[in-house]
Amino acid sequence: MPAILDCRSAAQEFLDWVSRELATLNFTPCLSTVLVKSHVNAGSLQYRDLIAKDAEKLGIKLQSLEVADQRELLKLIPRLNGDKKVTGIMVFYPIGGAVAEEDVMDLVSPFKDVEGLHSINLGYLIKFKRFLDQTRGVKCVVPATAKAVVKMLQRCEISLDGAFAAVVNNSMRVGKPLGLMLENLGATAVKCCDKTRPEDLEACVRRADIVVTAVPDPGFSLDSSWIKPGAAVVDISYQGNFDALSPKLKAAHATFPDNRIGQVTRAMILVNLVYCAQNPCLHSSTK
C-alpha cells in the first residue's frame, strides 16, 4: 500500500498561512468567482461551493456570480477588473462560446488573476521568476493546480531534481504549467494527451518516477500495474483516473479518493488571492 499524500493536512497548513497574512493587511480581500451556466458541470459546482466555504472560514469576502453564457461573461470581466472592491477573479472553465478560452484568460486583469492563467503570469513561470518585487516580498502568481501538485511532492520530500515525470494532461490550466514547474525544479517532464498513442502513454507511465494524471473523461483510467515500484502518483481528476487501492499498485506515494489534491488547489487559490492583495499594482490599476 502506498504512503498517502496527505492533501488534507497540507491544505490546512496553507490556509493557516493565508489567515496569518490576512491579519497583516489593512483591508479584507474580495474574491469574485464566475460560473457560466451554459457549460456548468458537477465538478465546477462543487469546486465553487468548497472555495466559498474556505473563504467564509477565513473571513474573506466572496462574490459568487453566474452568467448565462460567454457573451455575458465577456461583459462582466471588464467590470470586475475595474471594481476597486474586487481583489481576485476566478472563472470556472470550460465556458464554451466563440472566443477561445485562452483569450478569455487574458481578459482577466493579471493583477486579479488568482488562477495564474494570464499570459503575463504564465510568462513569469516560463522565465522561472518568483518575485515581482523581492524587496517588498511581492510574489508572482502561478497556476493553482500545478502549484498544489509541486507543493505536495516537495512536502513529502519527493525528489524533483533529475526525476522523470509523466503528466497525463496537456491543458493550459494543468498540464502545460505543471510541466514548466517541474522542469524549473530540475525534472524531465513529458506531457501526454488524447493524441498520445496508447503504447507511448504506457511507456511514459512505466518509466516515470512521478505520474500526474488529470483526464476529465470518466471512461479513462490508467492501469495501476504500469506504475513502477517507488513512484509517486497524483490523481487530479474529478472522477479518478486510477485505482489507488489496487494490489497491483506498487507506488511509494499516492493520492487517495478521500484525500485528494483538490483541497490543496483551493488553498492555493486563496494563497494567490493574498499575493494579489499584497501587490501595489493592483490598487494603482483600479484607480
Coordinates of C-alpha atoms in Angstrom, one line a residue, residues 31-269:
L31 CA -12.7 37.1 -4.5
S32 CA -15.2 37.1 -7.3
T33 CA -16.0 33.6 -8.8
V34 CA -17.8 33.4 -12.1
L35 CA -19.7 30.3 -13.3
V36 CA -21.0 30.1 -16.9
K37 CA -24.4 28.3 -16.6
S38 CA -24.4 27.1 -20.3
H39 CA -21.4 24.9 -19.5
V40 CA -21.8 24.1 -15.8
N41 CA -20.8 20.7 -14.5
A42 CA -20.8 18.9 -11.2
G43 CA -17.0 19.4 -10.7
S44 CA -17.2 23.1 -11.2
L45 CA -20.2 23.5 -8.9
Q46 CA -18.5 21.5 -6.1
Y47 CA -15.3 23.4 -6.6
R48 CA -17.0 26.8 -6.4
D49 CA -19.0 25.8 -3.3
L50 CA -16.0 24.5 -1.4
I51 CA -13.9 27.6 -2.2
A52 CA -16.8 29.6 -0.8
K53 CA -16.7 27.6 2.4
D54 CA -12.9 28.1 2.7
A55 CA -13.3 31.8 2.1
E56 CA -16.0 32.1 4.7
K57 CA -14.0 30.4 7.4
L58 CA -11.1 32.8 6.8
G59 CA -13.3 35.9 6.7
I60 CA -12.6 36.6 3.0
K61 CA -15.3 38.4 1.1
L62 CA -16.7 36.3 -1.8
Q63 CA -19.0 37.2 -4.7
S64 CA -20.4 34.0 -6.2
L65 CA -21.5 35.2 -9.7
E66 CA -23.2 33.3 -12.5
V67 CA -23.7 34.3 -16.2
A68 CA -25.8 32.7 -18.8
D69 CA -23.2 32.3 -21.5
Q70 CA -19.8 33.5 -22.8
R71 CA -21.3 36.7 -24.2
E72 CA -22.4 37.8 -20.7
L73 CA -19.0 36.7 -19.3
L74 CA -17.2 39.0 -21.7
K75 CA -19.2 41.9 -20.5
L76 CA -18.7 41.0 -16.8
I77 CA -14.9 40.6 -16.7
P78 CA -14.1 44.3 -17.6
R79 CA -16.5 45.4 -14.8
L80 CA -14.8 43.2 -12.3
N81 CA -11.3 44.3 -13.5
G82 CA -12.3 47.9 -12.8
D83 CA -14.1 47.3 -9.5
K84 CA -11.8 48.5 -6.7
K85 CA -13.6 46.3 -4.2
V86 CA -12.6 43.1 -6.1
T87 CA -9.2 41.7 -5.3
G88 CA -9.3 38.5 -7.3
I89 CA -11.2 37.0 -10.2
M90 CA -11.8 33.3 -10.8
V91 CA -13.6 31.9 -13.9
F92 CA -14.7 28.3 -14.0
Y93 CA -13.8 26.6 -17.2
P94 CA -14.9 25.3 -19.7
I95 CA -17.1 28.2 -20.8
G96 CA -18.0 27.5 -24.4
G97 CA -18.6 30.2 -26.9
A98 CA -16.8 31.7 -30.0
V99 CA -13.9 33.2 -28.1
A100 CA -11.1 30.8 -27.3
E101 CA -10.7 30.1 -23.5
E102 CA -7.0 31.1 -23.7
D103 CA -8.1 34.6 -25.0
V104 CA -10.7 34.9 -22.2
M105 CA -8.0 34.1 -19.7
D106 CA -6.1 37.2 -21.0
L107 CA -9.1 39.4 -20.4
V108 CA -8.9 39.0 -16.6
S109 CA -6.5 41.6 -15.2
P110 CA -3.1 40.0 -14.4
F111 CA -3.2 41.8 -11.1
K112 CA -6.5 40.0 -10.2
D113 CA -5.7 36.6 -11.8
V114 CA -5.8 34.2 -8.9
E115 CA -5.6 31.3 -11.3
G116 CA -2.3 32.4 -12.8
L117 CA -3.6 31.9 -16.4
H118 CA -3.0 35.3 -17.9
S119 CA -0.2 35.3 -20.5
I120 CA 1.8 37.7 -18.3
N121 CA 1.7 35.4 -15.3
L122 CA 2.5 32.3 -17.4
G123 CA 5.4 34.3 -18.9
Y124 CA 6.8 34.7 -15.4
L125 CA 6.5 30.9 -15.0
I126 CA 8.4 30.3 -18.2
K127 CA 11.2 32.6 -17.0
F128 CA 11.1 31.0 -13.5
K129 CA 10.5 34.4 -12.0
R130 CA 9.4 34.1 -8.4
F131 CA 9.0 37.7 -7.3
L132 CA 7.5 40.7 -8.9
D133 CA 9.3 42.8 -6.2
Q134 CA 11.6 40.8 -4.0
T135 CA 12.3 43.8 -1.7
R136 CA 8.7 44.2 -0.9
G137 CA 8.1 40.4 -0.9
V138 CA 5.5 40.6 -3.7
K139 CA 5.4 37.2 -5.3
C140 CA 4.3 36.1 -8.8
V141 CA 1.0 34.3 -9.2
V142 CA 1.2 30.8 -10.8
P143 CA -1.5 28.3 -11.7
A144 CA -3.1 26.9 -8.6
T145 CA -3.4 23.3 -9.5
A146 CA 0.1 22.9 -10.8
K147 CA 1.4 24.7 -7.7
A148 CA -0.6 22.4 -5.5
V149 CA 1.0 19.3 -7.1
V150 CA 4.5 20.6 -6.7
K151 CA 4.0 21.7 -3.1
M152 CA 2.6 18.2 -2.2
L153 CA 5.6 16.5 -3.8
Q154 CA 8.1 18.8 -2.0
R155 CA 6.2 18.4 1.3
C156 CA 6.7 14.6 1.0
E157 CA 10.4 15.1 0.2
I158 CA 9.9 13.5 -3.2
S159 CA 13.0 14.5 -5.2
L160 CA 12.2 16.5 -8.4
D161 CA 15.8 17.2 -9.4
G162 CA 16.6 14.6 -12.1
A163 CA 13.2 12.9 -11.8
F164 CA 11.3 11.7 -14.9
A165 CA 7.7 12.9 -14.7
A166 CA 4.8 11.8 -16.9
V167 CA 1.9 14.3 -16.9
V168 CA -1.2 12.9 -18.4
N169 CA -2.8 16.2 -19.3
N170 CA -1.8 18.9 -21.7
S171 CA -4.3 21.7 -20.8
M172 CA -3.4 25.3 -20.1
R173 CA -4.8 25.0 -16.6
V174 CA -2.9 21.9 -15.5
G175 CA -0.5 20.0 -17.8
K176 CA 1.3 22.9 -19.5
P177 CA 2.1 24.9 -16.4
L178 CA 2.9 21.8 -14.3
G179 CA 5.4 20.7 -16.9
L180 CA 7.1 24.1 -16.7
M181 CA 7.2 24.0 -12.9
L182 CA 8.7 20.5 -12.8
E183 CA 11.3 21.4 -15.4
N184 CA 12.2 24.6 -13.5
L185 CA 12.9 22.4 -10.5
G186 CA 15.1 20.0 -12.4
A187 CA 12.8 17.3 -13.6
T188 CA 12.3 16.0 -17.1
A189 CA 8.6 16.3 -17.8
V190 CA 6.7 14.6 -20.6
K191 CA 3.1 15.6 -21.2
C192 CA 0.7 13.1 -22.7
C193 CA -2.8 13.9 -24.1
D194 CA -5.7 12.4 -26.0
K195 CA -3.5 12.3 -29.1
T196 CA -0.8 10.2 -27.5
R197 CA -0.7 6.7 -28.8
P198 CA -1.7 4.1 -26.1
E199 CA 1.7 2.3 -26.3
D200 CA 3.6 5.6 -25.9
L201 CA 1.4 6.6 -22.9
E202 CA 2.1 3.2 -21.3
A203 CA 5.8 3.5 -21.9
C204 CA 6.0 7.0 -20.4
V205 CA 4.0 6.0 -17.3
R206 CA 6.0 2.8 -16.8
R207 CA 9.2 4.9 -16.9
A208 CA 8.1 7.7 -14.6
D209 CA 9.3 8.5 -11.1
I210 CA 6.3 10.8 -10.8
V211 CA 2.9 10.3 -12.5
V212 CA 0.3 13.1 -12.5
T213 CA -3.0 12.4 -14.2
A214 CA -5.8 14.8 -14.8
V215 CA -8.1 13.4 -17.6
P216 CA -11.7 14.6 -17.3
D217 CA -13.1 11.6 -19.2
P218 CA -15.0 9.2 -16.8
G219 CA -14.1 6.4 -19.2
F220 CA -10.4 6.9 -18.9
S221 CA -8.2 5.0 -16.5
L222 CA -4.5 4.2 -16.0
D223 CA -3.6 0.6 -15.4
S224 CA -2.1 0.5 -11.8
S225 CA 0.4 -2.1 -12.9
W226 CA 2.0 0.5 -15.1
I227 CA 3.2 2.5 -12.1
K228 CA 6.8 1.5 -11.3
P229 CA 7.8 0.5 -7.8
G230 CA 8.7 3.5 -5.7
A231 CA 7.0 6.1 -7.9
A232 CA 4.7 8.9 -6.7
V233 CA 1.2 9.1 -8.3
V234 CA -1.0 12.2 -8.1
D235 CA -4.6 12.0 -9.4
I236 CA -6.2 15.4 -10.0
S237 CA -9.2 14.2 -12.0
Y238 CA -12.7 14.6 -10.5
Q239 CA -13.8 11.0 -11.1
G240 CA -10.5 9.2 -10.5
N241 CA -8.0 8.1 -13.2
F242 CA -6.5 5.1 -11.4
D243 CA -7.3 2.6 -8.6
A244 CA -5.3 3.7 -5.6
L245 CA -6.4 0.5 -3.7
S246 CA -5.4 -1.9 -6.4
P247 CA -2.9 -4.6 -5.1
K248 CA -1.1 -4.1 -8.4
L249 CA -0.1 -0.6 -7.4
K250 CA 3.5 -0.6 -6.2
A251 CA 3.9 3.2 -5.8
A252 CA 5.6 4.6 -2.8
H253 CA 3.3 7.6 -2.6
A254 CA -0.2 8.2 -3.9
T255 CA -3.3 10.4 -3.6
F256 CA -6.4 8.6 -2.4
P257 CA -10.1 9.2 -3.2
D258 CA -10.8 10.6 0.3
N259 CA -7.7 12.8 0.4
R260 CA -7.5 14.4 -3.0
I261 CA -5.3 17.3 -4.3
G262 CA -8.4 19.5 -5.0
Q263 CA -8.3 20.8 -1.4
V264 CA -4.7 21.9 -1.8
T265 CA -5.7 23.6 -5.1
R266 CA -8.4 25.5 -3.3
A267 CA -5.9 26.6 -0.7
M268 CA -3.6 27.8 -3.5
I269 CA -6.3 30.0 -5.0

